[in-house]
PDB file of C-alpha atoms (C1' of nucleotides) in Angstrom:
ATOM      1  CA  MET A   1      -3.204   6.191  -0.695  1.00  0.00           C
ATOM      2  CA  PRO A   2      -2.624   3.056  -2.665  1.00  0.00           C
ATOM      3  CA  GLU A   3      -4.095   0.125  -2.967  1.00  0.00           C
ATOM      4  CA  LEU A   4      -4.612  -1.474  -5.935  1.00  0.00           C
ATOM      5  CA  PRO A   5      -7.375   1.096  -7.114  1.00  0.00           C
ATOM      6  CA  GLU A   6      -5.617   3.728  -5.834  1.00  0.00           C
ATOM      7  CA  VAL A   7      -2.885   3.411  -7.808  1.00  0.00           C
ATOM      8  CA  GLU A   8      -4.539   2.445 -10.971  1.00  0.00           C
ATOM      9  CA  THR A   9      -6.494   6.497 -10.530  1.00  0.00           C
ATOM     10  CA  VAL A  10      -2.794   7.448 -10.469  1.00  0.00           C
ATOM     11  CA  ARG A  11      -2.195   5.767 -13.439  1.00  0.00           C
ATOM     12  CA  GLN A  12      -5.030   7.063 -15.326  1.00  0.00           C
ATOM     13  CA  THR A  13      -4.662  10.771 -13.964  1.00  0.00           C
ATOM     14  CA  LEU A  14      -0.651  10.716 -14.137  1.00  0.00           C
ATOM     15  CA  LEU A  15      -0.422   9.095 -17.527  1.00  0.00           C
ATOM     16  CA  GLN A  16      -2.924  12.606 -19.205  1.00  0.00           C
ATOM     17  CA  LEU A  17       0.313  14.276 -16.700  1.00  0.00           C
ATOM     18  CA  VAL A  18       3.277  13.312 -18.015  1.00  0.00           C
ATOM     19  CA  LYS A  19       3.317  11.794 -21.304  1.00  0.00           C
ATOM     20  CA  ASP A  20       5.760  12.459 -23.718  1.00  0.00           C
ATOM     21  CA  LYS A  21       7.579  14.755 -21.017  1.00  0.00           C
ATOM     22  CA  THR A  22      11.577  14.004 -21.182  1.00  0.00           C
ATOM     23  CA  ILE A  23      13.433  14.469 -18.396  1.00  0.00           C
ATOM     24  CA  GLU A  24      16.412  17.036 -17.875  1.00  0.00           C
ATOM     25  CA  ASP A  25      17.179  16.880 -14.249  1.00  0.00           C
ATOM     26  CA  VAL A  26      16.258  14.522 -10.901  1.00  0.00           C
ATOM     27  CA  SER A  27      16.632  15.826  -8.017  1.00  0.00           C
ATOM     28  CA  VAL A  28      16.775  13.272  -4.496  1.00  0.00           C
ATOM     29  CA  TYR A  29      16.876  14.760  -0.903  1.00  0.00           C
ATOM     30  CA  TRP A  30      15.713  11.097   0.429  1.00  0.00           C
ATOM     31  CA  GLY A  31      18.006   8.225  -1.454  1.00  0.00           C
ATOM     32  CA  ASN A  32      17.015   5.827   0.894  1.00  0.00           C
ATOM     33  CA  ILE A  33      13.540   5.650  -1.594  1.00  0.00           C
ATOM     34  CA  ILE A  34      15.869   4.592  -4.524  1.00  0.00           C
ATOM     35  CA  LYS A  35      16.376   1.097  -4.218  1.00  0.00           C
ATOM     36  CA  ARG A  36      17.734   0.413  -7.690  1.00  0.00           C
ATOM     37  CA  PRO A  37      20.693   1.166  -8.428  1.00  0.00           C
ATOM     38  CA  ASP A  38      21.757   1.575  -5.056  1.00  0.00           C
ATOM     39  CA  ASP A  39      23.615   5.582  -6.159  1.00  0.00           C
ATOM     40  CA  PRO A  40      20.728   8.032  -6.154  1.00  0.00           C
ATOM     41  CA  GLU A  41      23.348   9.944  -8.324  1.00  0.00           C
ATOM     42  CA  GLU A  42      23.434   6.356 -10.899  1.00  0.00           C
ATOM     43  CA  PHE A  43      19.707   6.945 -10.628  1.00  0.00           C
ATOM     44  CA  LYS A  44      19.718  10.169 -11.734  1.00  0.00           C
ATOM     45  CA  ARG A  45      22.428   9.725 -15.132  1.00  0.00           C
ATOM     46  CA  GLN A  46      20.002   6.383 -15.767  1.00  0.00           C
ATOM     47  CA  LEU A  47      16.846   8.808 -16.466  1.00  0.00           C
ATOM     48  CA  ILE A  48      18.412  12.096 -17.053  1.00  0.00           C
ATOM     49  CA  GLY A  49      17.189  12.489 -20.763  1.00  0.00           C
ATOM     50  CA  GLN A  50      14.176   9.593 -21.514  1.00  0.00           C
ATOM     51  CA  THR A  51      10.825  10.567 -21.744  1.00  0.00           C
ATOM     52  CA  ILE A  52       7.931   9.535 -20.564  1.00  0.00           C
ATOM     53  CA  ASN A  53       5.848   7.280 -22.798  1.00  0.00           C
ATOM     54  CA  GLY A  54       3.335   5.138 -20.906  1.00  0.00           C
ATOM     55  CA  ILE A  55       3.106   4.121 -17.181  1.00  0.00           C
ATOM     56  CA  ASN A  56       1.337   0.434 -16.572  1.00  0.00           C
ATOM     57  CA  ARG A  57       0.457  -0.797 -13.625  1.00  0.00           C
ATOM     58  CA  LYS A  58       0.741  -4.625 -11.818  1.00  0.00           C
ATOM     59  CA  GLY A  59      -0.317  -4.957  -7.756  1.00  0.00           C
ATOM     60  CA  LYS A  60      -0.222  -1.716  -6.139  1.00  0.00           C
ATOM     61  CA  PHE A  61       2.739  -0.911  -8.242  1.00  0.00           C
ATOM     62  CA  MET A  62       3.483   1.641 -10.854  1.00  0.00           C
ATOM     63  CA  ILE A  63       5.956   0.946 -14.000  1.00  0.00           C
ATOM     64  CA  PHE A  64       6.891   4.191 -15.855  1.00  0.00           C
ATOM     65  CA  GLN A  65       7.621   2.887 -19.153  1.00  0.00           C
ATOM     66  CA  LEU A  66      10.590   5.195 -20.870  1.00  0.00           C
ATOM     67  CA  ASP A  67      12.771   4.838 -24.013  1.00  0.00           C
ATOM     68  CA  HIS A  68      14.983   1.942 -22.814  1.00  0.00           C
ATOM     69  CA  LEU A  69      14.759   1.632 -19.349  1.00  0.00           C
ATOM     70  CA  SER A  70      11.920   0.882 -16.715  1.00  0.00           C
ATOM     71  CA  LEU A  71      11.325   3.126 -13.181  1.00  0.00           C
ATOM     72  CA  VAL A  72       8.837   0.824 -11.004  1.00  0.00           C
ATOM     73  CA  SER A  73       7.131   2.850  -8.017  1.00  0.00           C
ATOM     74  CA  HIS A  74       5.485   2.158  -5.257  1.00  0.00           C
ATOM     75  CA  LEU A  75       4.088   4.429  -3.239  1.00  0.00           C
ATOM     76  CA  ARG A  76       3.363   2.315   0.009  1.00  0.00           C
ATOM     77  CA  MET A  77       1.388   4.003   2.348  1.00  0.00           C
ATOM     78  CA  GLU A  78       1.358   7.589   1.519  1.00  0.00           C
ATOM     79  CA  GLY A  79       3.329   8.732  -1.253  1.00  0.00           C
ATOM     80  CA  LYS A  80       1.824  11.149  -3.964  1.00  0.00           C
ATOM     81  CA  PHE A  81       2.829  11.943  -7.430  1.00  0.00           C
ATOM     82  CA  GLY A  82       1.901  15.531  -8.147  1.00  0.00           C
ATOM     83  CA  VAL A  83       2.497  17.368 -11.683  1.00  0.00           C
ATOM     84  CA  TYR A  84       4.261  21.285 -10.763  1.00  0.00           C
ATOM     85  CA  GLN A  85       5.165  24.450 -12.570  1.00  0.00           C
ATOM     86  CA  LYS A  86       8.299  24.261 -11.198  1.00  0.00           C
ATOM     87  CA  GLU A  87       7.962  27.807  -9.830  1.00  0.00           C
ATOM     88  CA  THR A  88       5.366  26.286  -7.442  1.00  0.00           C
ATOM     89  CA  PRO A  89       7.464  26.226  -3.568  1.00  0.00           C
ATOM     90  CA  LEU A  90       7.824  23.011  -3.195  1.00  0.00           C
ATOM     91  CA  PRO A  91       6.076  20.947  -0.113  1.00  0.00           C
ATOM     92  CA  LYS A  92       6.926  19.311   2.679  1.00  0.00           C
ATOM     93  CA  HIS A  93       8.196  15.686   2.428  1.00  0.00           C
ATOM     94  CA  THR A  94       9.318  15.926  -1.463  1.00  0.00           C
ATOM     95  CA  HIS A  95      11.679  13.330  -1.921  1.00  0.00           C
ATOM     96  CA  VAL A  96      12.281  13.087  -5.360  1.00  0.00           C
ATOM     97  CA  VAL A  97      11.665  15.996  -8.694  1.00  0.00           C
ATOM     98  CA  PHE A  98      11.481  14.961 -12.304  1.00  0.00           C
ATOM     99  CA  HIS A  99      12.466  18.100 -13.932  1.00  0.00           C
ATOM    100  CA  PHE A 100      10.783  18.213 -17.155  1.00  0.00           C
ATOM    101  CA  THR A 101      12.139  19.749 -20.598  1.00  0.00           C
ATOM    102  CA  ASP A 102       8.908  21.753 -20.203  1.00  0.00           C
ATOM    103  CA  GLY A 103       9.147  23.959 -17.284  1.00  0.00           C
ATOM    104  CA  THR A 104       6.535  21.487 -15.910  1.00  0.00           C
ATOM    105  CA  GLU A 105       7.670  18.851 -12.568  1.00  0.00           C
ATOM    106  CA  LEU A 106       6.602  15.222 -11.120  1.00  0.00           C
ATOM    107  CA  ARG A 107       7.224  15.623  -8.121  1.00  0.00           C
ATOM    108  CA  TYR A 108       6.933  12.816  -5.723  1.00  0.00           C
ATOM    109  CA  ASN A 109       6.100  13.514  -1.846  1.00  0.00           C
ATOM    110  CA  ASP A 110       5.913  10.929   1.171  1.00  0.00           C
ATOM    111  CA  VAL A 111       5.044  11.281   4.413  1.00  0.00           C
ATOM    112  CA  ARG A 112       5.964   8.705   6.236  1.00  0.00           C
ATOM    113  CA  LYS A 113       9.153   8.103   3.477  1.00  0.00           C
ATOM    114  CA  PHE A 114       7.627   4.176   3.029  1.00  0.00           C
ATOM    115  CA  GLY A 115       7.846   4.354  -1.259  1.00  0.00           C
ATOM    116  CA  THR A 116      10.028   2.809  -3.277  1.00  0.00           C
ATOM    117  CA  MET A 117      11.187   3.583  -6.828  1.00  0.00           C
ATOM    118  CA  HIS A 118      13.793   0.793  -9.065  1.00  0.00           C
ATOM    119  CA  VAL A 119      15.576   1.510 -12.102  1.00  0.00           C
ATOM    120  CA  PHE A 120      15.576  -1.550 -14.712  1.00  0.00           C
ATOM    121  CA  LEU A 121      16.466  -1.806 -18.480  1.00  0.00           C
ATOM    122  CA  LYS A 122      13.091  -2.514 -20.109  1.00  0.00           C
ATOM    123  CA  GLY A 123      11.707  -5.939 -19.074  1.00  0.00           C
ATOM    124  CA  GLU A 124      13.932  -7.358 -16.617  1.00  0.00           C
ATOM    125  CA  GLU A 125      11.639  -5.778 -14.629  1.00  0.00           C
ATOM    126  CA  SER A 126       9.362  -8.596 -14.960  1.00  0.00           C
ATOM    127  CA  ASP A 127      11.378 -11.327 -14.129  1.00  0.00           C
ATOM    128  CA  GLN A 128      13.461  -9.642 -10.432  1.00  0.00           C
ATOM    129  CA  LYS A 129      12.575  -7.668  -7.395  1.00  0.00           C
ATOM    130  CA  PRO A 130      10.345  -6.591  -6.243  1.00  0.00           C
ATOM    131  CA  LEU A 131       7.833  -7.237  -9.349  1.00  0.00           C
ATOM    132  CA  LYS A 132       9.365 -10.738 -10.103  1.00  0.00           C
ATOM    133  CA  GLN A 133       6.586 -12.489  -6.438  1.00  0.00           C
ATOM    134  CA  LEU A 134       3.821 -10.745  -7.098  1.00  0.00           C
ATOM    135  CA  GLY A 135       0.610 -12.975  -7.677  1.00  0.00           C
ATOM    136  CA  PRO A 136      -1.807 -12.123 -10.229  1.00  0.00           C
ATOM    137  CA  ASP A 137      -4.184  -9.070 -10.473  1.00  0.00           C
ATOM    138  CA  PRO A 138      -6.854 -10.177  -9.204  1.00  0.00           C
ATOM    139  CA  PHE A 139      -8.975  -9.670 -12.010  1.00  0.00           C
ATOM    140  CA  ASP A 140      -6.441 -11.307 -14.273  1.00  0.00           C
ATOM    141  CA  GLU A 141      -7.568 -14.068 -15.964  1.00  0.00           C
ATOM    142  CA  THR A 142      -4.924 -16.352 -14.682  1.00  0.00           C
ATOM    143  CA  PHE A 143      -6.578 -15.888 -10.557  1.00  0.00           C
ATOM    144  CA  THR A 144      -8.959 -18.395 -11.486  1.00  0.00           C
ATOM    145  CA  LEU A 145     -10.486 -20.629  -8.804  1.00  0.00           C
ATOM    146  CA  GLU A 146      -8.219 -23.268  -8.944  1.00  0.00           C
ATOM    147  CA  TYR A 147      -5.765 -21.263  -8.055  1.00  0.00           C
ATOM    148  CA  PHE A 148      -6.985 -19.576  -5.462  1.00  0.00           C
ATOM    149  CA  TYR A 149      -8.240 -22.295  -3.621  1.00  0.00           C
ATOM    150  CA  LYS A 150      -5.302 -24.525  -3.622  1.00  0.00           C
ATOM    151  CA  LYS A 151      -3.265 -22.093  -2.594  1.00  0.00           C
ATOM    152  CA  LEU A 152      -5.547 -21.409   0.391  1.00  0.00           C
ATOM    153  CA  ARG A 153      -5.224 -25.691   1.116  1.00  0.00           C
ATOM    154  CA  LYS A 154      -1.680 -25.280   1.504  1.00  0.00           C
ATOM    155  CA  THR A 155      -2.085 -22.727   3.917  1.00  0.00           C
ATOM    156  CA  SER A 156      -1.688 -22.812   8.600  1.00  0.00           C
ATOM    157  CA  ARG A 157      -2.424 -18.804   8.767  1.00  0.00           C
ATOM    158  CA  ASN A 158      -5.129 -17.225   8.568  1.00  0.00           C
ATOM    159  CA  ILE A 159      -7.174 -16.078   5.942  1.00  0.00           C
ATOM    160  CA  LYS A 160      -6.799 -12.458   6.106  1.00  0.00           C
ATOM    161  CA  ALA A 161      -2.876 -12.536   5.404  1.00  0.00           C
ATOM    162  CA  VAL A 162      -3.399 -14.479   2.553  1.00  0.00           C
ATOM    163  CA  LEU A 163      -5.248 -12.168   1.126  1.00  0.00           C
ATOM    164  CA  LEU A 164      -3.458  -9.756   1.536  1.00  0.00           C
ATOM    165  CA  ASP A 165      -0.085 -11.293   0.507  1.00  0.00           C
ATOM    166  CA  GLN A 166       1.097  -9.984  -2.631  1.00  0.00           C
ATOM    167  CA  SER A 167       1.951 -13.152  -3.408  1.00  0.00           C
ATOM    168  CA  VAL A 168      -1.223 -15.589  -3.657  1.00  0.00           C
ATOM    169  CA  VAL A 169      -2.923 -11.754  -5.894  1.00  0.00           C
ATOM    170  CA  ALA A 170      -1.835  -8.350  -6.556  1.00  0.00           C
ATOM    171  CA  GLY A 171      -3.830  -5.110  -4.591  1.00  0.00           C
ATOM    172  CA  LEU A 172      -5.890  -6.267  -2.331  1.00  0.00           C
ATOM    173  CA  GLY A 173      -4.621  -4.165   1.511  1.00  0.00           C
ATOM    174  CA  ASN A 174      -6.106  -3.931   4.313  1.00  0.00           C
ATOM    175  CA  ILE A 175      -9.424  -1.608   3.427  1.00  0.00           C
ATOM    176  CA  TYR A 176     -10.454  -4.418   0.199  1.00  0.00           C
ATOM    177  CA  VAL A 177      -9.379  -7.305   1.975  1.00  0.00           C
ATOM    178  CA  ASP A 178     -11.841  -6.284   4.921  1.00  0.00           C
ATOM    179  CA  GLU A 179     -14.499  -5.418   2.668  1.00  0.00           C
ATOM    180  CA  ALA A 180     -14.083  -8.454   0.323  1.00  0.00           C
ATOM    181  CA  LEU A 181     -14.384 -11.078   3.485  1.00  0.00           C
ATOM    182  CA  PHE A 182     -17.570  -8.931   3.949  1.00  0.00           C
ATOM    183  CA  LYS A 183     -18.977  -9.313   1.444  1.00  0.00           C
ATOM    184  CA  ALA A 184     -18.681 -13.030   1.022  1.00  0.00           C
ATOM    185  CA  GLY A 185     -19.968 -13.403   5.268  1.00  0.00           C
ATOM    186  CA  ILE A 186     -16.357 -14.919   6.273  1.00  0.00           C
ATOM    187  CA  HIS A 187     -14.313 -14.606   9.323  1.00  0.00           C
ATOM    188  CA  PRO A 188     -10.711 -12.612   9.113  1.00  0.00           C
ATOM    189  CA  GLU A 189      -9.433 -15.336  11.467  1.00  0.00           C
ATOM    190  CA  ARG A 190     -10.809 -18.578  10.018  1.00  0.00           C
ATOM    191  CA  VAL A 191      -7.695 -21.017   8.639  1.00  0.00           C
ATOM    192  CA  ALA A 192      -6.829 -20.114   5.078  1.00  0.00           C
ATOM    193  CA  SER A 193      -7.350 -23.926   4.337  1.00  0.00           C
ATOM    194  CA  THR A 194     -10.528 -24.303   6.373  1.00  0.00           C
ATOM    195  CA  LEU A 195     -12.325 -22.326   3.423  1.00  0.00           C
ATOM    196  CA  SER A 196     -14.744 -24.613   1.200  1.00  0.00           C
ATOM    197  CA  GLU A 197     -14.243 -24.777  -2.147  1.00  0.00           C
ATOM    198  CA  GLN A 198     -17.384 -22.735  -2.419  1.00  0.00           C
ATOM    199  CA  GLU A 199     -16.045 -20.142   0.568  1.00  0.00           C
ATOM    200  CA  ALA A 200     -12.721 -20.193  -1.526  1.00  0.00           C
ATOM    201  CA  SER A 201     -14.803 -18.829  -4.682  1.00  0.00           C
ATOM    202  CA  LYS A 202     -17.296 -16.316  -3.147  1.00  0.00           C
ATOM    203  CA  LEU A 203     -14.280 -14.983  -1.716  1.00  0.00           C
ATOM    204  CA  ARG A 204     -12.483 -14.964  -4.927  1.00  0.00           C
ATOM    205  CA  GLU A 205     -15.036 -13.042  -6.497  1.00  0.00           C
ATOM    206  CA  ALA A 206     -16.115 -11.193  -3.805  1.00  0.00           C
ATOM    207  CA  SER A 207     -12.589  -9.117  -3.809  1.00  0.00           C
ATOM    208  CA  ILE A 208     -13.090  -9.478  -7.869  1.00  0.00           C
ATOM    209  CA  ALA A 209     -15.946  -7.018  -7.362  1.00  0.00           C
ATOM    210  CA  ILE A 210     -14.577  -4.727  -4.892  1.00  0.00           C
ATOM    211  CA  ILE A 211     -11.759  -3.902  -6.926  1.00  0.00           C
ATOM    212  CA  LEU A 212     -13.275  -3.023 -10.205  1.00  0.00           C
ATOM    213  CA  THR A 213     -16.388  -1.057  -8.326  1.00  0.00           C
ATOM    214  CA  ALA A 214     -13.145   0.934  -6.551  1.00  0.00           C
ATOM    215  CA  ILE A 215     -11.413   1.320  -9.539  1.00  0.00           C
ATOM    216  CA  GLU A 216     -15.005   2.570 -11.316  1.00  0.00           C
ATOM    217  CA  GLN A 217     -14.827   4.946  -7.535  1.00  0.00           C
ATOM    218  CA  GLY A 218     -11.638   6.163  -8.485  1.00  0.00           C
ATOM    219  CA  GLY A 219     -10.423   4.100  -5.459  1.00  0.00           C
ATOM    220  CA  THR A 220     -10.966   5.216  -1.697  1.00  0.00           C
ATOM    221  CA  THR A 221      -9.560   8.518  -0.151  1.00  0.00           C
ATOM    222  CA  ILE A 222      -9.973   7.445   3.802  1.00  0.00           C
ATOM    223  CA  ARG A 223      -7.884  10.617   5.406  1.00  0.00           C
ATOM    224  CA  SER A 224      -8.330  12.952   3.048  1.00  0.00           C
ATOM    225  CA  TYR A 225      -5.158  14.822   1.741  1.00  0.00           C
ATOM    226  CA  LEU A 226      -6.259  18.128  -0.354  1.00  0.00           C
ATOM    227  CA  ASN A 227      -5.308  18.737  -3.968  1.00  0.00           C
ATOM    228  CA  SER A 228      -2.850  15.805  -4.761  1.00  0.00           C
ATOM    229  CA  GLN A 229      -3.351  13.936  -8.181  1.00  0.00           C
ATOM    230  CA  GLY A 230      -5.400  10.408  -7.520  1.00  0.00           C
ATOM    231  CA  GLU A 231      -6.855  11.186  -4.149  1.00  0.00           C
ATOM    232  CA  ILE A 232     -10.122  12.215  -5.912  1.00  0.00           C
ATOM    233  CA  GLY A 233     -11.522   8.713  -4.767  1.00  0.00           C
ATOM    234  CA  MET A 234     -15.359   8.269  -4.094  1.00  0.00           C
ATOM    235  CA  PHE A 235     -15.159   4.455  -2.967  1.00  0.00           C
ATOM    236  CA  GLN A 236     -15.042   5.639   0.469  1.00  0.00           C
ATOM    237  CA  GLN A 237     -19.310   5.978  -0.092  1.00  0.00           C
ATOM    238  CA  LYS A 238     -19.469   2.330  -0.423  1.00  0.00           C
ATOM    239  CA  LEU A 239     -17.469   1.107   2.303  1.00  0.00           C
ATOM    240  CA  LYS A 240     -19.279  -1.713   4.145  1.00  0.00           C
ATOM    241  CA  VAL A 241     -17.588  -2.475   7.548  1.00  0.00           C
ATOM    242  CA  TYR A 242     -13.674  -0.412   6.783  1.00  0.00           C
ATOM    243  CA  GLY A 243     -13.828   2.484   9.112  1.00  0.00           C
ATOM    244  CA  LYS A 244     -17.456   1.930  10.471  1.00  0.00           C
ATOM    245  CA  GLN A 245     -16.523   0.609  13.895  1.00  0.00           C
ATOM    246  CA  ASP A 246     -19.112   0.931  16.127  1.00  0.00           C
ATOM    247  CA  GLU A 247     -21.968   1.822  13.374  1.00  0.00           C
ATOM    248  CA  ASP A 248     -24.568  -0.696  12.795  1.00  0.00           C
ATOM    249  CA  CYS A 249     -23.960  -3.342  10.124  1.00  0.00           C
ATOM    250  CA  SER A 250     -25.546  -2.655   6.569  1.00  0.00           C
ATOM    251  CA  ALA A 251     -27.453  -6.092   6.488  1.00  0.00           C
ATOM    252  CA  CYS A 252     -28.484  -7.031   9.309  1.00  0.00           C
ATOM    253  CA  GLY A 253     -28.404  -4.159  11.441  1.00  0.00           C
ATOM    254  CA  ASN A 254     -26.163  -5.069  14.544  1.00  0.00           C
ATOM    255  CA  PRO A 255     -23.263  -2.640  15.412  1.00  0.00           C
ATOM    256  CA  ILE A 256     -19.367  -3.386  13.610  1.00  0.00           C
ATOM    257  CA  ILE A 257     -16.902  -3.770  15.908  1.00  0.00           C
ATOM    258  CA  LYS A 258     -12.994  -3.654  15.488  1.00  0.00           C
ATOM    259  CA  LEU A 259     -10.240  -5.983  16.037  1.00  0.00           C
ATOM    260  CA  LYS A 260      -6.721  -7.238  15.323  1.00  0.00           C
ATOM    261  CA  VAL A 261      -6.011  -9.905  13.047  1.00  0.00           C
ATOM    262  CA  SER A 262      -2.329 -10.326  11.774  1.00  0.00           C
ATOM    263  CA  GLY A 263      -1.155  -7.210  13.562  1.00  0.00           C
ATOM    264  CA  ARG A 264      -3.778  -5.073  11.162  1.00  0.00           C
ATOM    265  CA  GLY A 265      -6.814  -3.205  12.241  1.00  0.00           C
ATOM    266  CA  THR A 266      -9.779  -5.140  10.726  1.00  0.00           C
ATOM    267  CA  HIS A 267     -13.720  -4.328  10.499  1.00  0.00           C
ATOM    268  CA  ILE A 268     -16.362  -7.449  10.955  1.00  0.00           C
ATOM    269  CA  CYS A 269     -19.621  -7.531  11.490  1.00  0.00           C
ATOM    270  CA  PRO A 270     -19.189 -10.797  13.748  1.00  0.00           C
ATOM    271  CA  GLU A 271     -23.410 -11.777  12.956  1.00  0.00           C
ATOM    272  CA  CYS A 272     -23.082 -11.590   8.984  1.00  0.00           C
ATOM    273  CA  GLN A 273     -18.904 -12.807   9.068  1.00  0.00           C
ATOM    274  CA  ARG A 274     -18.405 -16.739  10.355  1.00  0.00           C
TER     275      ARG A 274
ATOM    276  C1'  DC C   1      10.352 -23.473   2.897  1.00  0.00           C
ATOM    277  C1'  DT C   2       6.657 -21.325   5.728  1.00  0.00           C
ATOM    278  C1'  DC C   3       5.935 -17.785   9.367  1.00  0.00           C
ATOM    279  C1'  DA C   4       5.072 -14.803  13.173  1.00  0.00           C
ATOM    280  C1'  DG C   5       7.540  -9.964  14.797  1.00  0.00           C
ATOM    281  C1'  DT C   6      10.370  -6.496  14.313  1.00  0.00           C
ATOM    282  C1'  DA C   7      12.172  -2.023  10.872  1.00  0.00           C
ATOM    283  C1'  DC C   8      11.256   1.747   8.261  1.00  0.00           C
ATOM    284  C1'  DC C   9       9.137   6.926   9.224  1.00  0.00           C
ATOM    285  C1'  DT C  10       6.835  10.840  10.331  1.00  0.00           C
ATOM    286  C1'  DG C  11       1.941  12.910  12.301  1.00  0.00           C
ATOM    287  C1'  DG C  12      -2.363  13.087  14.273  1.00  0.00           C
ATOM    288  C1'  DT C  13      -5.621  11.331  17.815  1.00  0.00           C
ATOM    289  C1'  DT C  14      -6.533   9.450  22.314  1.00  0.00           C
ATOM    290  C1'  DG C  15      -6.214   9.321  26.955  1.00  0.00           C
ATOM    291  C1'  DC C  16      -4.052   9.621  31.380  1.00  0.00           C
TER     292       DC C  16
ATOM    293  C1'  DT P   1      -3.444  21.659  28.593  1.00  0.00           C
ATOM    294  C1'  DG P   2       0.309  18.555  28.183  1.00  0.00           C
ATOM    295  C1'  DC P   3       2.407  14.657  26.884  1.00  0.00           C
ATOM    296  C1'  DA P   4       3.170   9.317  26.367  1.00  0.00           C
ATOM    297  C1'  DA P   5       1.183   5.941  23.376  1.00  0.00           C
ATOM    298  C1'  DC P   6      -0.553   4.242  19.984  1.00  0.00           C
ATOM    299  C1'  DC P   7      -2.385   3.865  15.160  1.00  0.00           C
ATOM    300  C1'  DA P   8      -2.401   4.631   9.937  1.00  0.00           C
ATOM    301  C1'  DG P   9      -4.682   2.466   3.173  1.00  0.00           C
ATOM    302  C1'  DG P  10       2.597  -1.792   3.453  1.00  0.00           C
ATOM    303  C1'  DT P  11       6.293  -4.543   2.596  1.00  0.00           C
ATOM    304  C1'  DA P  12      11.260  -6.087   3.269  1.00  0.00           C
ATOM    305  C1'  DC P  13      14.240  -8.011   6.916  1.00  0.00           C
ATOM    306  C1'  DT P  14      15.684 -11.400  10.227  1.00  0.00           C
ATOM    307  C1'  DG P  15      15.363 -15.261  12.931  1.00  0.00           C
ATOM    308  C1'  DA P  16      12.819 -19.185  15.015  1.00  0.00           C
TER     309       DA P  16
END
DNA sequence: CTCAGTACCTGGTTGC
DNA sequence: TGCAACCAGGTACTGA
């Protein structure tokens, strides 16, 4: 599911479903999801009795605001949250269940088991991994051209790798990086330090525009899984290059091609992106 | 320090 | 049809 727009969509929809609910018990079926505390039993002890007061987001992380704790969750590739009546049978790949006092359950489902959960004392989550190393969200006022251009100037990596680096800007993933580079007309294999200030500006603005539009559209649903919270995205209709290999470029009519950049599948228009 | 490669998992798709 | 190899929206860790 998750790049920033998808996580934001999940955050908004989930909030309606779990706000003010109190955790009566927690079940952990795959302990490796729980990164902090390291013992899942301790994780359960800490969360029992806590009420969900709100959900925040930073980059691709969701942060559940509890009474005096923060639960930091990352969905990685395929993590999904859903709220169900406790009588509903547990589907395959459900790894963590938060049982509420009202008979409903918040369930975490993740085929690849890559997702993570960290518990911190409220307020301490920002000063420690994994949130500590995050750069600004794309639309954050601190994501200035000056900041971005300076980051680009001092690295030898290609521009795609830099955009995927969450410590530079938080929230872009493989889909939106490809889309932003296309919108800015920049080839993903360009060494970041060779971009002009004008190109950096164009890329920064393209990234912000793509992310904001995708949030408005409820995110992107690619390999559509049915009936799960947040998987109601409409942005896939606006994708210009991601997953469009062999189709005609919407701008110039030449075919979109797929290549590998920084180990990731990458979609470009070789005519529009230089 | 930076950076490329690998590890973590399962399942759908591709190609022989 | 069968099955191995490859691929997937992400990041942490390793070692050069």
